[in-house]
């Protein structure tokens, strides 16, 4: 089934309905807001799974990655009576979400079909029943549960009396914006390379060697094979720091969020690079020279 603009609009109307129903079942004023967010996630995960069944497109969770966490951030901001710390962090999450939504949209992520990795994995799994179980348990439930996990610092801020922006919280803000800049630059470099590689943009002289190889190795990709992953992880570890600064401990149970996200990206790197190595013979040499996510600080 071709994913049209009308299908996308219909999907997001359903998602808005999930938010309304979740907020109705667990009102912010009388409920623990974590229960509210869990209820919303259960509904959105179910909707994503069902849309995958109907459309045979399994990127519905991908289409929520930059939007649903923003909604959660402002639910927590409201629950925290818009204290300075949670509101500041909600604004940061909104900036993150707006940038990611723009990048996803210009790559035709909403109407351009599902993530290229899903058909490959679907063929590897083979059995349709097993694939639907994977769709339900990993794509829909696990990944959307991550939305809850990596926004947990905002829940903590909403529940912390007198949460404010002290020195370490502001350091978290600066780190978050720095990592967001890294992610933005990396995405732009990759976008320019891919667009020019396929003739959708004028060829770049600086990319001639990379055109021959078939993949990006210059710019930020000279120090990290996935600098966009580095930026994304840095964003959420920085937001964790803002929360931790307000509870007075660098180790807090909300660290579960950035840890789970890090594990997801590690797994994604292994799977994605397995595909890339089969497609581009020189990628193995690149792997030996450049670390996967975190830059090698020595040569």
Short mmCIF file of C-alpha atoms in Angstrom, two decimals:
data_model
loop_
_atom_site.label_atom_id
_atom_site.label_comp_id
_atom_site.label_asym_id
_atom_site.label_seq_id
_atom_site.Cartn_x
_atom_site.Cartn_y
_atom_site.Cartn_z
CA UNK A 1 0.00 0.00 0.00
CA UNK A 2 1.36 3.44 -0.96
CA UNK A 3 1.57 5.78 2.00
CA UNK A 4 -0.10 9.02 0.97
CA UNK A 5 -0.41 12.35 2.71
CA UNK A 6 -4.00 11.43 3.64
CA UNK A 7 -2.79 8.22 5.30
CA UNK A 8 -0.24 10.18 7.32
CA UNK A 9 -2.85 12.75 8.37
CA UNK A 10 -5.22 9.94 9.36
CA UNK A 11 -2.47 8.28 11.39
CA UNK A 12 -1.66 11.43 13.32
CA UNK A 13 -5.36 12.08 13.98
CA UNK A 14 -5.43 8.62 15.57
CA UNK A 15 -2.30 9.47 17.59
CA UNK A 16 -3.90 12.70 18.83
CA UNK A 17 -6.90 10.59 19.82
CA UNK A 18 -4.54 8.31 21.78
CA UNK A 19 -3.24 11.33 23.69
CA UNK A 20 -6.77 12.57 24.43
CA UNK A 21 -7.92 9.12 25.60
CA UNK A 22 -4.81 8.60 27.75
CA UNK A 23 -5.23 12.01 29.36
CA UNK A 24 -8.91 11.25 29.96
CA UNK A 25 -8.20 7.89 31.61
CA UNK A 26 -5.40 9.29 33.77
CA UNK A 27 -5.92 13.05 34.20
CA UNK A 28 -2.75 14.94 35.03
CA UNK A 29 -4.41 16.72 37.95
CA UNK A 30 -5.36 13.50 39.78
CA UNK A 31 -2.95 10.83 38.49
CA UNK A 32 0.71 10.03 38.50
CA UNK A 33 1.77 11.46 35.11
CA UNK A 34 3.96 8.44 34.45
CA UNK A 35 0.76 6.37 34.37
CA UNK A 36 -0.69 8.87 31.89
CA UNK A 37 2.32 8.58 29.61
CA UNK A 38 2.36 4.77 29.86
CA UNK A 39 -1.33 4.67 28.90
CA UNK A 40 -0.74 6.94 25.91
CA UNK A 41 2.21 4.81 24.81
CA UNK A 42 0.17 1.60 25.04
CA UNK A 43 -2.42 3.20 22.77
CA UNK A 44 0.07 4.65 20.25
CA UNK A 45 2.02 1.37 20.10
CA UNK A 46 -1.21 -0.50 19.37
CA UNK A 47 -2.14 2.01 16.66
CA UNK A 48 1.32 1.73 15.07
CA UNK A 49 1.14 -2.06 15.07
CA UNK A 50 -2.31 -2.06 13.45
CA UNK A 51 -1.28 0.48 10.81
CA UNK A 52 1.65 -1.77 9.97
CA UNK A 53 -0.68 -4.73 9.53
CA UNK A 54 -3.04 -2.81 7.27
CA UNK A 55 -0.47 -0.96 5.13
CA UNK A 56 2.41 -3.48 5.10
CA UNK A 57 4.64 -0.52 6.01
CA UNK A 58 6.43 -0.92 9.33
CA UNK A 59 7.86 2.55 9.91
CA UNK A 60 4.95 3.99 11.87
CA UNK A 61 6.99 4.13 15.06
CA UNK A 62 9.74 5.94 13.12
CA UNK A 63 7.15 8.59 12.24
CA UNK A 64 6.49 9.15 15.95
CA UNK A 65 10.12 9.34 17.07
CA UNK A 66 10.37 13.13 16.85
CA UNK A 67 6.82 14.00 17.88
CA UNK A 68 5.52 11.80 20.70
CA UNK A 69 8.40 12.59 23.12
CA UNK A 70 7.66 16.30 22.63
CA UNK A 71 4.08 15.67 23.76
CA UNK A 72 5.35 13.79 26.81
CA UNK A 73 7.71 16.65 27.63
CA UNK A 74 4.87 19.16 27.83
CA UNK A 75 2.67 16.78 29.82
CA UNK A 76 5.47 16.67 32.39
CA UNK A 77 5.90 20.45 32.20
CA UNK A 78 2.22 20.92 33.00
CA UNK A 79 2.39 18.37 35.82
CA UNK A 80 5.37 20.23 37.27
CA UNK A 81 3.46 23.53 37.24
CA UNK A 82 5.91 24.76 34.59
CA UNK A 83 8.79 25.04 37.04
CA UNK A 84 11.90 26.54 35.47
CA UNK A 85 13.84 23.29 35.09
CA UNK A 86 11.13 21.14 33.52
CA UNK A 87 9.94 23.97 31.24
CA UNK A 88 13.48 24.71 30.06
CA UNK A 89 14.00 21.02 29.33
CA UNK A 90 10.65 20.76 27.53
CA UNK A 91 11.70 23.66 25.30
CA UNK A 92 14.97 21.84 24.52
CA UNK A 93 13.07 18.66 23.65
CA UNK A 94 10.78 20.70 21.39
CA UNK A 95 13.77 22.15 19.54
CA UNK A 96 15.19 18.63 19.19
CA UNK A 97 11.85 17.34 17.88
CA UNK A 98 11.38 20.17 15.38
CA UNK A 99 14.84 19.62 13.92
CA UNK A 100 14.42 15.85 13.71
CA UNK A 101 10.97 16.19 12.14
CA UNK A 102 12.39 18.51 9.47
CA UNK A 103 15.23 16.13 8.69
CA UNK A 104 12.89 13.12 8.55
CA UNK A 105 10.42 14.95 6.30
CA UNK A 106 13.01 16.13 3.76
CA UNK A 107 14.19 12.54 3.41
CA UNK A 108 10.60 11.55 2.54
CA UNK A 109 10.34 9.66 5.80
CA UNK A 110 6.62 10.28 6.11
CA UNK A 111 5.43 9.32 2.62
CA UNK A 112 8.52 7.77 1.00
CA UNK A 113 8.02 4.23 2.30
CA UNK A 114 9.35 2.25 5.21
CA UNK A 115 12.90 2.12 6.55
CA UNK A 116 15.06 0.20 4.04
CA UNK A 117 16.23 -2.14 6.81
CA UNK A 118 12.79 -3.58 7.57
CA UNK A 119 12.32 -5.45 4.25
CA UNK A 120 15.83 -6.91 4.62
CA UNK A 121 15.14 -8.06 8.17
CA UNK A 122 11.70 -9.33 7.15
CA UNK A 123 13.32 -11.55 4.52
CA UNK A 124 15.86 -12.82 7.05
CA UNK A 125 13.12 -13.72 9.53
CA UNK A 126 11.08 -15.38 6.79
CA UNK A 127 8.09 -16.58 8.81
CA UNK A 128 5.23 -14.00 8.58
CA UNK A 129 4.02 -14.81 12.10
CA UNK A 130 7.46 -14.28 13.59
CA UNK A 131 7.75 -11.02 11.69
CA UNK A 132 4.46 -9.74 13.10
CA UNK A 133 5.62 -10.70 16.59
CA UNK A 134 8.79 -8.69 15.94
CA UNK A 135 6.66 -5.81 14.65
CA UNK A 136 4.55 -5.88 17.81
CA UNK A 137 7.17 -6.52 20.47
CA UNK A 138 10.20 -4.64 19.12
CA UNK A 139 9.12 -2.05 16.56
CA UNK A 140 5.90 -0.96 18.25
CA UNK A 141 6.20 -1.79 21.96
CA UNK A 142 9.96 -1.72 22.74
CA UNK A 143 10.84 1.34 20.69
CA UNK A 144 7.88 3.35 21.95
CA UNK A 145 8.63 2.25 25.51
CA UNK A 146 11.96 3.95 24.89
CA UNK A 147 10.06 7.22 24.42
CA UNK A 148 8.95 6.82 28.04
CA UNK A 149 12.44 5.87 29.19
CA UNK A 150 14.49 8.66 27.66
CA UNK A 151 12.00 11.33 28.74
CA UNK A 152 12.10 10.09 32.36
CA UNK A 153 14.34 13.00 33.45
CA UNK A 154 11.44 15.34 32.70
CA UNK A 155 9.17 13.23 34.89
CA UNK A 156 11.78 13.51 37.65
CA UNK A 157 11.91 17.29 37.21
CA UNK A 158 8.12 17.51 37.34
CA UNK A 159 8.10 15.62 40.65
CA UNK A 160 11.02 17.43 42.31
CA UNK A 161 9.94 20.27 44.62
CA UNK A 162 11.91 23.42 43.88
CA UNK A 163 13.48 22.05 40.69
CA UNK A 164 15.62 24.83 39.26
CA UNK A 165 18.44 25.59 36.85
CA UNK A 166 21.67 25.45 38.83
CA UNK A 167 25.21 25.35 37.46
CA UNK A 168 25.22 21.65 36.52
CA UNK A 169 21.78 21.94 34.94
CA UNK A 170 23.04 24.76 32.72
CA UNK A 171 26.07 22.67 31.83
CA UNK A 172 23.56 20.01 30.74
CA UNK A 173 21.81 22.59 28.56
CA UNK A 174 25.07 23.64 26.90
CA UNK A 175 26.05 20.01 26.31
CA UNK A 176 22.62 19.23 24.87
CA UNK A 177 22.82 22.13 22.41
CA UNK A 178 26.37 21.13 21.47
CA UNK A 179 25.36 17.56 20.73
CA UNK A 180 22.28 18.78 18.85
CA UNK A 181 24.61 20.86 16.69
CA UNK A 182 26.77 17.80 16.00
CA UNK A 183 23.68 15.83 14.99
CA UNK A 184 22.46 18.66 12.76
CA UNK A 185 25.81 19.03 10.98
CA UNK A 186 26.13 15.25 10.54
CA UNK A 187 22.63 14.95 9.09
CA UNK A 188 23.30 17.84 6.71
CA UNK A 189 26.57 16.33 5.54
CA UNK A 190 24.93 12.96 4.93
CA UNK A 191 21.93 14.56 3.22
CA UNK A 192 24.11 16.60 0.85
CA UNK A 193 26.20 13.53 0.05
CA UNK A 194 23.22 11.27 -0.66
CA UNK A 195 21.35 13.88 -2.69
CA UNK A 196 24.38 14.68 -4.84
CA UNK A 197 25.37 11.02 -5.14
CA UNK A 198 22.02 10.20 -6.76
CA UNK A 199 21.96 13.31 -8.96
CA UNK A 200 19.31 15.17 -6.97
CA UNK A 201 21.79 17.91 -6.15
CA UNK A 202 24.90 19.29 -7.82
CA UNK A 203 27.98 17.12 -7.32
CA UNK A 204 30.43 18.30 -4.65
CA UNK A 205 34.16 18.30 -5.49
CA UNK A 206 35.04 17.51 -1.87
CA UNK A 207 33.03 14.28 -2.09
CA UNK A 208 34.68 12.76 -5.17
CA UNK A 209 36.51 10.04 -3.23
CA UNK A 210 33.38 9.23 -1.26
CA UNK A 211 31.33 8.96 -4.47
CA UNK A 212 33.74 6.26 -5.63
CA UNK A 213 33.49 4.39 -2.35
CA UNK A 214 29.73 4.80 -2.21
CA UNK A 215 29.54 6.08 1.37
CA UNK A 216 30.47 9.19 3.36
CA UNK A 217 33.87 9.27 5.05
CA UNK A 218 34.67 13.00 5.22
CA UNK A 219 33.62 15.77 7.57
CA UNK A 220 32.33 14.44 10.90
CA UNK A 221 32.31 10.96 9.36
CA UNK A 222 36.10 11.05 9.45
CA UNK A 223 36.03 10.77 13.26
CA UNK A 224 32.84 8.73 13.77
CA UNK A 225 31.07 6.32 11.43
CA UNK A 226 27.75 7.49 12.88
CA UNK A 227 28.18 11.05 14.17
CA UNK A 228 24.40 11.53 14.05
CA UNK A 229 24.07 8.70 16.58
CA UNK A 230 26.73 10.40 18.71
CA UNK A 231 24.72 13.62 18.62
CA UNK A 232 21.42 11.90 19.43
CA UNK A 233 22.84 9.96 22.36
CA UNK A 234 24.59 13.08 23.63
CA UNK A 235 21.30 14.98 23.57
CA UNK A 236 19.57 12.51 25.88
CA UNK A 237 22.53 11.95 28.20
CA UNK A 238 22.68 15.74 28.58
CA UNK A 239 18.99 15.89 29.43
CA UNK A 240 19.60 13.15 31.99
CA UNK A 241 22.30 15.39 33.49
CA UNK A 242 19.75 18.20 33.91
CA UNK A 243 17.51 15.83 35.86
CA UNK A 244 20.36 14.39 37.88
CA UNK A 245 21.54 17.90 38.82
CA UNK A 246 18.18 18.51 40.49
CA UNK A 247 18.12 15.30 42.53
CA UNK A 248 21.69 15.83 43.73
CA UNK A 249 23.11 12.58 42.40
CA UNK A 250 24.84 11.69 39.14
CA UNK A 251 23.34 8.20 39.43
CA UNK A 252 19.56 8.11 39.44
CA UNK A 253 17.05 5.47 38.36
CA UNK A 254 16.09 7.62 35.34
CA UNK A 255 19.50 6.71 33.88
CA UNK A 256 17.63 3.70 32.51
CA UNK A 257 16.49 5.88 29.60
CA UNK A 258 19.83 6.90 28.08
CA UNK A 259 21.25 3.42 28.78
CA UNK A 260 18.40 1.73 26.88
CA UNK A 261 18.76 4.21 24.03
CA UNK A 262 22.51 3.56 23.86
CA UNK A 263 21.91 -0.19 23.65
CA UNK A 264 19.40 0.35 20.83
CA UNK A 265 21.87 2.41 18.83
CA UNK A 266 24.62 -0.15 19.37
CA UNK A 267 22.36 -2.88 17.99
CA UNK A 268 21.25 -0.65 15.12
CA UNK A 269 24.88 0.07 14.23
CA UNK A 270 25.75 -3.63 14.06
CA UNK A 271 22.75 -4.47 11.88
CA UNK A 272 23.05 -1.45 9.58
CA UNK A 273 26.77 -1.91 9.04
CA UNK A 274 26.23 -5.56 8.20
CA UNK A 275 24.06 -4.39 5.28
CA UNK A 276 26.54 -1.67 4.30
CA UNK A 277 29.50 -4.08 4.23
CA UNK A 278 27.68 -6.35 1.80
CA UNK A 279 26.94 -3.39 -0.48
CA UNK A 280 30.29 -1.55 -0.35
CA UNK A 281 33.54 -3.61 -0.32
CA UNK A 282 35.66 -0.75 1.04
CA UNK A 283 33.50 -0.29 4.12
CA UNK A 284 35.52 -2.87 6.07
CA UNK A 285 38.65 -0.71 5.67
CA UNK A 286 36.71 2.31 6.88
CA UNK A 287 35.60 0.34 9.95
CA UNK A 288 39.22 -0.36 10.85
CA UNK A 289 40.15 3.32 10.71
CA UNK A 290 37.13 5.00 12.35
CA UNK A 291 35.22 4.02 15.47
CA UNK A 292 31.46 3.35 15.17
CA UNK A 293 29.95 6.09 17.36
CA UNK A 294 32.38 7.60 19.84
CA UNK A 295 35.35 9.30 18.19
CA UNK A 296 38.81 7.82 18.58
CA UNK A 297 40.74 10.51 20.43
CA UNK A 298 44.10 9.26 19.23
CA UNK A 299 45.57 7.98 15.99
#
